[in-house]
Amino acid sequence: MEKTFIMVKPDGVQRGLIGEVVARFEKKGFQLVAAKLMSVSSELAEQHYAEHKEKPFFGELVDFITLGPVFAMVWQGPNVIATARQMMGKTNPSEALPGTIRGDFGVNVGMNIIHGSDSQASAEREIALWFDEAELLSYEKTI
Ligand code: CMP
């Protein structure tokens, strides 16, 4: 089953939006298979955002993601990578449609609440970077 890496960034955590984000994914019908509230080291931040290393905002990106705890998750379900991107909305909250997470709660392109993998390759890379294999749980609905 397809999996994606989703992270509530420090702005989302500090504004009390973890529950809102989790609720949207649960209500959509996706399954949570891993989650943790954690501080992010600069090393992890730099690895996570490695593809943006040459961008002028790379330093800001690393500073922002390391400034407070993030809520890192893995969600599973059919077409979850692309669907999660739709649920998040465009990267820049001022372009994100109402009804999307960034459209409803995002402030600016840096403080945009949430990160989600943008492709199968990114999802695999990011899940392996943020989680140990043993942290990914597999379970069926039994109640
Ligand atoms: P994210 O999905 O976490 O992946 C890369 C991030 O870079 C993106 O969300 C934005 O928060 C951030 N970003 C993109 N463009 C800019 C920019 N011009 N200035 C600051 N941050 C940016």
JSON list of C-alpha atoms and ligand atoms in Angstrom, two decimals:
[
{"chain": "A", "resi": 1, "resn": "MET", "atom": "CA", "xyz": [0.00, 0.00, 0.00]},
{"chain": "A", "resi": 2, "resn": "GLU", "atom": "CA", "xyz": [1.26, 3.50, -0.85]},
{"chain": "A", "resi": 3, "resn": "LYS", "atom": "CA", "xyz": [2.78, 5.51, 2.01]},
{"chain": "A", "resi": 4, "resn": "THR", "atom": "CA", "xyz": [3.75, 9.17, 2.38]},
{"chain": "A", "resi": 5, "resn": "PHE", "atom": "CA", "xyz": [5.68, 11.29, 4.86]},
{"chain": "A", "resi": 6, "resn": "ILE", "atom": "CA", "xyz": [3.68, 14.15, 6.39]},
{"chain": "A", "resi": 7, "resn": "MET", "atom": "CA", "xyz": [5.04, 16.63, 8.92]},
{"chain": "A", "resi": 8, "resn": "VAL", "atom": "CA", "xyz": [3.27, 19.35, 10.91]},
{"chain": "A", "resi": 9, "resn": "LYS", "atom": "CA", "xyz": [5.95, 22.05, 10.98]},
{"chain": "A", "resi": 10, "resn": "PRO", "atom": "CA", "xyz": [6.82, 24.16, 14.07]},
{"chain": "A", "resi": 11, "resn": "ASP", "atom": "CA", "xyz": [4.22, 26.82, 13.19]},
{"chain": "A", "resi": 12, "resn": "GLY", "atom": "CA", "xyz": [1.48, 24.18, 13.00]},
{"chain": "A", "resi": 13, "resn": "VAL", "atom": "CA", "xyz": [2.55, 22.60, 16.30]},
{"chain": "A", "resi": 14, "resn": "GLN", "atom": "CA", "xyz": [2.73, 25.95, 18.11]},
{"chain": "A", "resi": 15, "resn": "ARG", "atom": "CA", "xyz": [-0.65, 27.05, 16.79]},
{"chain": "A", "resi": 16, "resn": "GLY", "atom": "CA", "xyz": [-2.28, 23.85, 18.04]},
{"chain": "A", "resi": 17, "resn": "LEU", "atom": "CA", "xyz": [-3.02, 22.42, 14.60]},
{"chain": "A", "resi": 18, "resn": "ILE", "atom": "CA", "xyz": [-1.72, 18.84, 15.04]},
{"chain": "A", "resi": 19, "resn": "GLY", "atom": "CA", "xyz": [-5.23, 17.57, 15.82]},
{"chain": "A", "resi": 20, "resn": "GLU", "atom": "CA", "xyz": [-6.75, 19.46, 12.89]},
{"chain": "A", "resi": 21, "resn": "VAL", "atom": "CA", "xyz": [-4.25, 17.95, 10.45]},
{"chain": "A", "resi": 22, "resn": "VAL", "atom": "CA", "xyz": [-4.55, 14.43, 11.89]},
{"chain": "A", "resi": 23, "resn": "ALA", "atom": "CA", "xyz": [-8.37, 14.68, 11.83]},
{"chain": "A", "resi": 24, "resn": "ARG", "atom": "CA", "xyz": [-8.41, 15.62, 8.14]},
{"chain": "A", "resi": 25, "resn": "PHE", "atom": "CA", "xyz": [-6.28, 12.62, 7.19]},
{"chain": "A", "resi": 26, "resn": "GLU", "atom": "CA", "xyz": [-8.29, 10.28, 9.43]},
{"chain": "A", "resi": 27, "resn": "LYS", "atom": "CA", "xyz": [-11.62, 11.53, 8.07]},
{"chain": "A", "resi": 28, "resn": "LYS", "atom": "CA", "xyz": [-10.37, 11.14, 4.52]},
{"chain": "A", "resi": 29, "resn": "GLY", "atom": "CA", "xyz": [-9.88, 7.46, 5.33]},
{"chain": "A", "resi": 30, "resn": "PHE", "atom": "CA", "xyz": [-6.10, 7.21, 5.36]},
{"chain": "A", "resi": 31, "resn": "GLN", "atom": "CA", "xyz": [-4.36, 5.07, 7.96]},
{"chain": "A", "resi": 32, "resn": "LEU", "atom": "CA", "xyz": [-1.74, 6.44, 10.36]},
{"chain": "A", "resi": 33, "resn": "VAL", "atom": "CA", "xyz": [1.17, 3.99, 10.50]},
{"chain": "A", "resi": 34, "resn": "ALA", "atom": "CA", "xyz": [3.77, 6.06, 12.41]},
{"chain": "A", "resi": 35, "resn": "ALA", "atom": "CA", "xyz": [3.91, 9.35, 14.34]},
{"chain": "A", "resi": 36, "resn": "LYS", "atom": "CA", "xyz": [6.20, 11.23, 16.71]},
{"chain": "A", "resi": 37, "resn": "LEU", "atom": "CA", "xyz": [6.60, 14.70, 18.20]},
{"chain": "A", "resi": 38, "resn": "MET", "atom": "CA", "xyz": [10.27, 15.51, 17.92]},
{"chain": "A", "resi": 39, "resn": "SER", "atom": "CA", "xyz": [12.97, 18.17, 17.81]},
{"chain": "A", "resi": 40, "resn": "VAL", "atom": "CA", "xyz": [14.84, 18.40, 14.52]},
{"chain": "A", "resi": 41, "resn": "SER", "atom": "CA", "xyz": [18.64, 18.64, 14.42]},
{"chain": "A", "resi": 42, "resn": "SER", "atom": "CA", "xyz": [20.28, 20.86, 11.79]},
{"chain": "A", "resi": 43, "resn": "GLU", "atom": "CA", "xyz": [21.80, 17.68, 10.29]},
{"chain": "A", "resi": 44, "resn": "LEU", "atom": "CA", "xyz": [18.36, 16.10, 9.82]},
{"chain": "A", "resi": 45, "resn": "ALA", "atom": "CA", "xyz": [16.91, 19.38, 8.50]},
{"chain": "A", "resi": 46, "resn": "GLU", "atom": "CA", "xyz": [19.73, 19.71, 5.96]},
{"chain": "A", "resi": 47, "resn": "GLN", "atom": "CA", "xyz": [19.29, 16.12, 4.81]},
{"chain": "A", "resi": 48, "resn": "HIS", "atom": "CA", "xyz": [15.51, 16.49, 4.57]},
{"chain": "A", "resi": 49, "resn": "TYR", "atom": "CA", "xyz": [15.77, 19.67, 2.49]},
{"chain": "A", "resi": 50, "resn": "ALA", "atom": "CA", "xyz": [18.91, 18.57, 0.54]},
{"chain": "A", "resi": 51, "resn": "GLU", "atom": "CA", "xyz": [17.22, 19.26, -2.83]},
{"chain": "A", "resi": 52, "resn": "HIS", "atom": "CA", "xyz": [16.89, 22.95, -1.83]},
{"chain": "A", "resi": 53, "resn": "LYS", "atom": "CA", "xyz": [20.55, 23.33, -0.80]},
{"chain": "A", "resi": 54, "resn": "GLU", "atom": "CA", "xyz": [21.33, 25.84, -3.55]},
{"chain": "A", "resi": 55, "resn": "LYS", "atom": "CA", "xyz": [18.16, 27.92, -3.02]},
{"chain": "A", "resi": 56, "resn": "PRO", "atom": "CA", "xyz": [18.57, 31.37, -1.44]},
{"chain": "A", "resi": 57, "resn": "PHE", "atom": "CA", "xyz": [16.09, 30.45, 1.31]},
{"chain": "A", "resi": 58, "resn": "PHE", "atom": "CA", "xyz": [17.86, 27.22, 2.35]},
{"chain": "A", "resi": 59, "resn": "GLY", "atom": "CA", "xyz": [19.25, 28.76, 5.57]},
{"chain": "A", "resi": 60, "resn": "GLU", "atom": "CA", "xyz": [15.80, 30.10, 6.52]},
{"chain": "A", "resi": 61, "resn": "LEU", "atom": "CA", "xyz": [14.27, 26.70, 5.84]},
{"chain": "A", "resi": 62, "resn": "VAL", "atom": "CA", "xyz": [16.71, 24.92, 8.16]},
{"chain": "A", "resi": 63, "resn": "ASP", "atom": "CA", "xyz": [16.38, 27.60, 10.87]},
{"chain": "A", "resi": 64, "resn": "PHE", "atom": "CA", "xyz": [12.60, 27.41, 10.74]},
{"chain": "A", "resi": 65, "resn": "ILE", "atom": "CA", "xyz": [12.24, 23.64, 10.89]},
{"chain": "A", "resi": 66, "resn": "THR", "atom": "CA", "xyz": [14.68, 23.41, 13.82]},
{"chain": "A", "resi": 67, "resn": "LEU", "atom": "CA", "xyz": [13.12, 26.18, 15.93]},
{"chain": "A", "resi": 68, "resn": "GLY", "atom": "CA", "xyz": [10.64, 23.96, 17.76]},
{"chain": "A", "resi": 69, "resn": "PRO", "atom": "CA", "xyz": [9.12, 20.50, 17.72]},
{"chain": "A", "resi": 70, "resn": "VAL", "atom": "CA", "xyz": [7.54, 19.04, 14.61]},
{"chain": "A", "resi": 71, "resn": "PHE", "atom": "CA", "xyz": [4.97, 16.23, 14.40]},
{"chain": "A", "resi": 72, "resn": "ALA", "atom": "CA", "xyz": [6.28, 13.67, 11.92]},
{"chain": "A", "resi": 73, "resn": "MET", "atom": "CA", "xyz": [3.93, 11.05, 10.50]},
{"chain": "A", "resi": 74, "resn": "VAL", "atom": "CA", "xyz": [3.58, 8.32, 7.92]},
{"chain": "A", "resi": 75, "resn": "TRP", "atom": "CA", "xyz": [0.15, 7.88, 6.34]},
{"chain": "A", "resi": 76, "resn": "GLN", "atom": "CA", "xyz": [-0.93, 4.99, 4.16]},
{"chain": "A", "resi": 77, "resn": "GLY", "atom": "CA", "xyz": [-3.70, 4.53, 1.59]},
{"chain": "A", "resi": 78, "resn": "PRO", "atom": "CA", "xyz": [-4.57, 4.45, -2.10]},
{"chain": "A", "resi": 79, "resn": "ASN", "atom": "CA", "xyz": [-2.89, 7.31, -3.98]},
{"chain": "A", "resi": 80, "resn": "VAL", "atom": "CA", "xyz": [-2.03, 8.93, -0.61]},
{"chain": "A", "resi": 81, "resn": "ILE", "atom": "CA", "xyz": [0.98, 10.89, -1.95]},
{"chain": "A", "resi": 82, "resn": "ALA", "atom": "CA", "xyz": [-0.95, 12.93, -4.53]},
{"chain": "A", "resi": 83, "resn": "THR", "atom": "CA", "xyz": [-4.13, 13.14, -2.44]},
{"chain": "A", "resi": 84, "resn": "ALA", "atom": "CA", "xyz": [-2.21, 14.49, 0.56]},
{"chain": "A", "resi": 85, "resn": "ARG", "atom": "CA", "xyz": [-0.69, 17.16, -1.69]},
{"chain": "A", "resi": 86, "resn": "GLN", "atom": "CA", "xyz": [-4.21, 18.17, -2.76]},
{"chain": "A", "resi": 87, "resn": "MET", "atom": "CA", "xyz": [-5.39, 18.27, 0.85]},
{"chain": "A", "resi": 88, "resn": "MET", "atom": "CA", "xyz": [-2.37, 20.46, 1.76]},
{"chain": "A", "resi": 89, "resn": "GLY", "atom": "CA", "xyz": [-2.88, 22.95, -1.07]},
{"chain": "A", "resi": 90, "resn": "LYS", "atom": "CA", "xyz": [-0.26, 25.00, -2.90]},
{"chain": "A", "resi": 91, "resn": "THR", "atom": "CA", "xyz": [3.09, 25.68, -1.19]},
{"chain": "A", "resi": 92, "resn": "ASN", "atom": "CA", "xyz": [2.34, 29.40, -0.96]},
{"chain": "A", "resi": 93, "resn": "PRO", "atom": "CA", "xyz": [-0.70, 29.76, 1.35]},
{"chain": "A", "resi": 94, "resn": "SER", "atom": "CA", "xyz": [-1.82, 32.89, -0.49]},
{"chain": "A", "resi": 95, "resn": "GLU", "atom": "CA", "xyz": [-2.30, 30.72, -3.61]},
{"chain": "A", "resi": 96, "resn": "ALA", "atom": "CA", "xyz": [-3.74, 27.71, -1.73]},
{"chain": "A", "resi": 97, "resn": "LEU", "atom": "CA", "xyz": [-7.49, 27.25, -2.10]},
{"chain": "A", "resi": 98, "resn": "PRO", "atom": "CA", "xyz": [-9.85, 27.57, 0.86]},
{"chain": "A", "resi": 99, "resn": "GLY", "atom": "CA", "xyz": [-10.61, 24.10, 2.16]},
{"chain": "A", "resi": 100, "resn": "THR", "atom": "CA", "xyz": [-6.98, 23.03, 1.89]},
{"chain": "A", "resi": 101, "resn": "ILE", "atom": "CA", "xyz": [-4.78, 22.95, 5.00]},
{"chain": "A", "resi": 102, "resn": "ARG", "atom": "CA", "xyz": [-2.47, 25.72, 3.81]},
{"chain": "A", "resi": 103, "resn": "GLY", "atom": "CA", "xyz": [-5.36, 27.69, 2.34]},
{"chain": "A", "resi": 104, "resn": "ASP", "atom": "CA", "xyz": [-7.20, 27.59, 5.66]},
{"chain": "A", "resi": 105, "resn": "PHE", "atom": "CA", "xyz": [-4.30, 28.04, 8.09]},
{"chain": "A", "resi": 106, "resn": "GLY", "atom": "CA", "xyz": [-1.03, 28.99, 6.34]},
{"chain": "A", "resi": 107, "resn": "VAL", "atom": "CA", "xyz": [0.55, 32.40, 6.82]},
{"chain": "A", "resi": 108, "resn": "ASN", "atom": "CA", "xyz": [3.32, 32.62, 4.22]},
{"chain": "A", "resi": 109, "resn": "VAL", "atom": "CA", "xyz": [5.51, 30.38, 2.06]},
{"chain": "A", "resi": 110, "resn": "GLY", "atom": "CA", "xyz": [7.87, 29.71, 4.98]},
{"chain": "A", "resi": 111, "resn": "MET", "atom": "CA", "xyz": [5.18, 29.27, 7.63]},
{"chain": "A", "resi": 112, "resn": "ASN", "atom": "CA", "xyz": [2.92, 26.97, 5.67]},
{"chain": "A", "resi": 113, "resn": "ILE", "atom": "CA", "xyz": [1.99, 24.51, 8.44]},
{"chain": "A", "resi": 114, "resn": "ILE", "atom": "CA", "xyz": [2.69, 21.21, 6.75]},
{"chain": "A", "resi": 115, "resn": "HIS", "atom": "CA", "xyz": [5.12, 19.28, 4.58]},
{"chain": "A", "resi": 116, "resn": "GLY", "atom": "CA", "xyz": [4.19, 16.27, 2.46]},
{"chain": "A", "resi": 117, "resn": "SER", "atom": "CA", "xyz": [6.30, 14.15, 0.11]},
{"chain": "A", "resi": 118, "resn": "ASP", "atom": "CA", "xyz": [5.95, 15.23, -3.52]},
{"chain": "A", "resi": 119, "resn": "SER", "atom": "CA", "xyz": [6.61, 11.87, -5.25]},
{"chain": "A", "resi": 120, "resn": "GLN", "atom": "CA", "xyz": [7.06, 8.15, -4.66]},
{"chain": "A", "resi": 121, "resn": "ALA", "atom": "CA", "xyz": [10.85, 8.59, -4.60]},
{"chain": "A", "resi": 122, "resn": "SER", "atom": "CA", "xyz": [10.63, 11.47, -2.07]},
{"chain": "A", "resi": 123, "resn": "ALA", "atom": "CA", "xyz": [8.22, 9.51, 0.10]},
{"chain": "A", "resi": 124, "resn": "GLU", "atom": "CA", "xyz": [10.57, 6.53, 0.26]},
{"chain": "A", "resi": 125, "resn": "ARG", "atom": "CA", "xyz": [13.58, 8.74, 0.97]},
{"chain": "A", "resi": 126, "resn": "GLU", "atom": "CA", "xyz": [11.82, 10.85, 3.61]},
{"chain": "A", "resi": 127, "resn": "ILE", "atom": "CA", "xyz": [10.18, 7.92, 5.44]},
{"chain": "A", "resi": 128, "resn": "ALA", "atom": "CA", "xyz": [13.59, 6.20, 5.69]},
{"chain": "A", "resi": 129, "resn": "LEU", "atom": "CA", "xyz": [15.19, 9.45, 6.87]},
{"chain": "A", "resi": 130, "resn": "TRP", "atom": "CA", "xyz": [12.68, 10.19, 9.64]},
{"chain": "A", "resi": 131, "resn": "PHE", "atom": "CA", "xyz": [11.63, 6.72, 10.82]},
{"chain": "A", "resi": 132, "resn": "ASP", "atom": "CA", "xyz": [13.23, 3.39, 11.64]},
{"chain": "A", "resi": 133, "resn": "GLU", "atom": "CA", "xyz": [11.61, 0.44, 9.91]},
{"chain": "A", "resi": 134, "resn": "ALA", "atom": "CA", "xyz": [10.38, -0.85, 13.31]},
{"chain": "A", "resi": 135, "resn": "GLU", "atom": "CA", "xyz": [8.42, 2.38, 13.92]},
{"chain": "A", "resi": 136, "resn": "LEU", "atom": "CA", "xyz": [6.13, 1.70, 10.95]},
{"chain": "A", "resi": 137, "resn": "LEU", "atom": "CA", "xyz": [3.17, -0.32, 12.21]},
{"chain": "A", "resi": 138, "resn": "SER", "atom": "CA", "xyz": [0.89, -2.50, 10.19]},
{"chain": "A", "resi": 139, "resn": "TYR", "atom": "CA", "xyz": [-2.58, -3.15, 11.59]},
{"chain": "A", "resi": 140, "resn": "GLU", "atom": "CA", "xyz": [-6.09, -4.10, 10.51]},
{"chain": "A", "resi": 141, "resn": "LYS", "atom": "CA", "xyz": [-9.41, -2.70, 11.72]},
{"chain": "A", "resi": 142, "resn": "THR", "atom": "CA", "xyz": [-10.66, -5.20, 14.32]},
{"chain": "A", "resi": 143, "resn": "ILE", "atom": "CA", "xyz": [-13.20, -3.12, 16.26]},
{"chain": "B", "resi": 1, "resn": "CMP", "atom": "P1", "xyz": [7.92, 22.20, 2.00]},
{"chain": "B", "resi": 1, "resn": "CMP", "atom": "O1", "xyz": [6.82, 21.42, 1.40]},
{"chain": "B", "resi": 1, "resn": "CMP", "atom": "O2", "xyz": [8.31, 21.88, 3.39]},
{"chain": "B", "resi": 1, "resn": "CMP", "atom": "O3", "xyz": [9.21, 22.04, 1.07]},
{"chain": "B", "resi": 1, "resn": "CMP", "atom": "C1", "xyz": [10.13, 23.07, 0.85]},
{"chain": "B", "resi": 1, "resn": "CMP", "atom": "C2", "xyz": [9.76, 24.30, 1.57]},
{"chain": "B", "resi": 1, "resn": "CMP", "atom": "O4", "xyz": [10.46, 25.44, 1.19]},
{"chain": "B", "resi": 1, "resn": "CMP", "atom": "C3", "xyz": [8.34, 24.64, 1.31]},
{"chain": "B", "resi": 1, "resn": "CMP", "atom": "O5", "xyz": [7.50, 23.73, 1.96]},
{"chain": "B", "resi": 1, "resn": "CMP", "atom": "C4", "xyz": [8.24, 26.07, 1.78]},
{"chain": "B", "resi": 1, "resn": "CMP", "atom": "O6", "xyz": [7.87, 26.16, 3.15]},
{"chain": "B", "resi": 1, "resn": "CMP", "atom": "C5", "xyz": [9.68, 26.53, 1.63]},
{"chain": "B", "resi": 1, "resn": "CMP", "atom": "N1", "xyz": [9.81, 27.60, 0.63]},
{"chain": "B", "resi": 1, "resn": "CMP", "atom": "C6", "xyz": [9.52, 27.53, -0.66]},
{"chain": "B", "resi": 1, "resn": "CMP", "atom": "N2", "xyz": [9.79, 28.71, -1.25]},
{"chain": "B", "resi": 1, "resn": "CMP", "atom": "C7", "xyz": [10.27, 29.53, -0.28]},
{"chain": "B", "resi": 1, "resn": "CMP", "atom": "C8", "xyz": [10.72, 30.86, -0.26]},
{"chain": "B", "resi": 1, "resn": "CMP", "atom": "N3", "xyz": [10.74, 31.61, -1.37]},
{"chain": "B", "resi": 1, "resn": "CMP", "atom": "N4", "xyz": [11.13, 31.39, 0.92]},
{"chain": "B", "resi": 1, "resn": "CMP", "atom": "C9", "xyz": [11.11, 30.62, 2.05]},
{"chain": "B", "resi": 1, "resn": "CMP", "atom": "N5", "xyz": [10.71, 29.34, 2.08]},
{"chain": "B", "resi": 1, "resn": "CMP", "atom": "C10", "xyz": [10.28, 28.81, 0.93]}
]
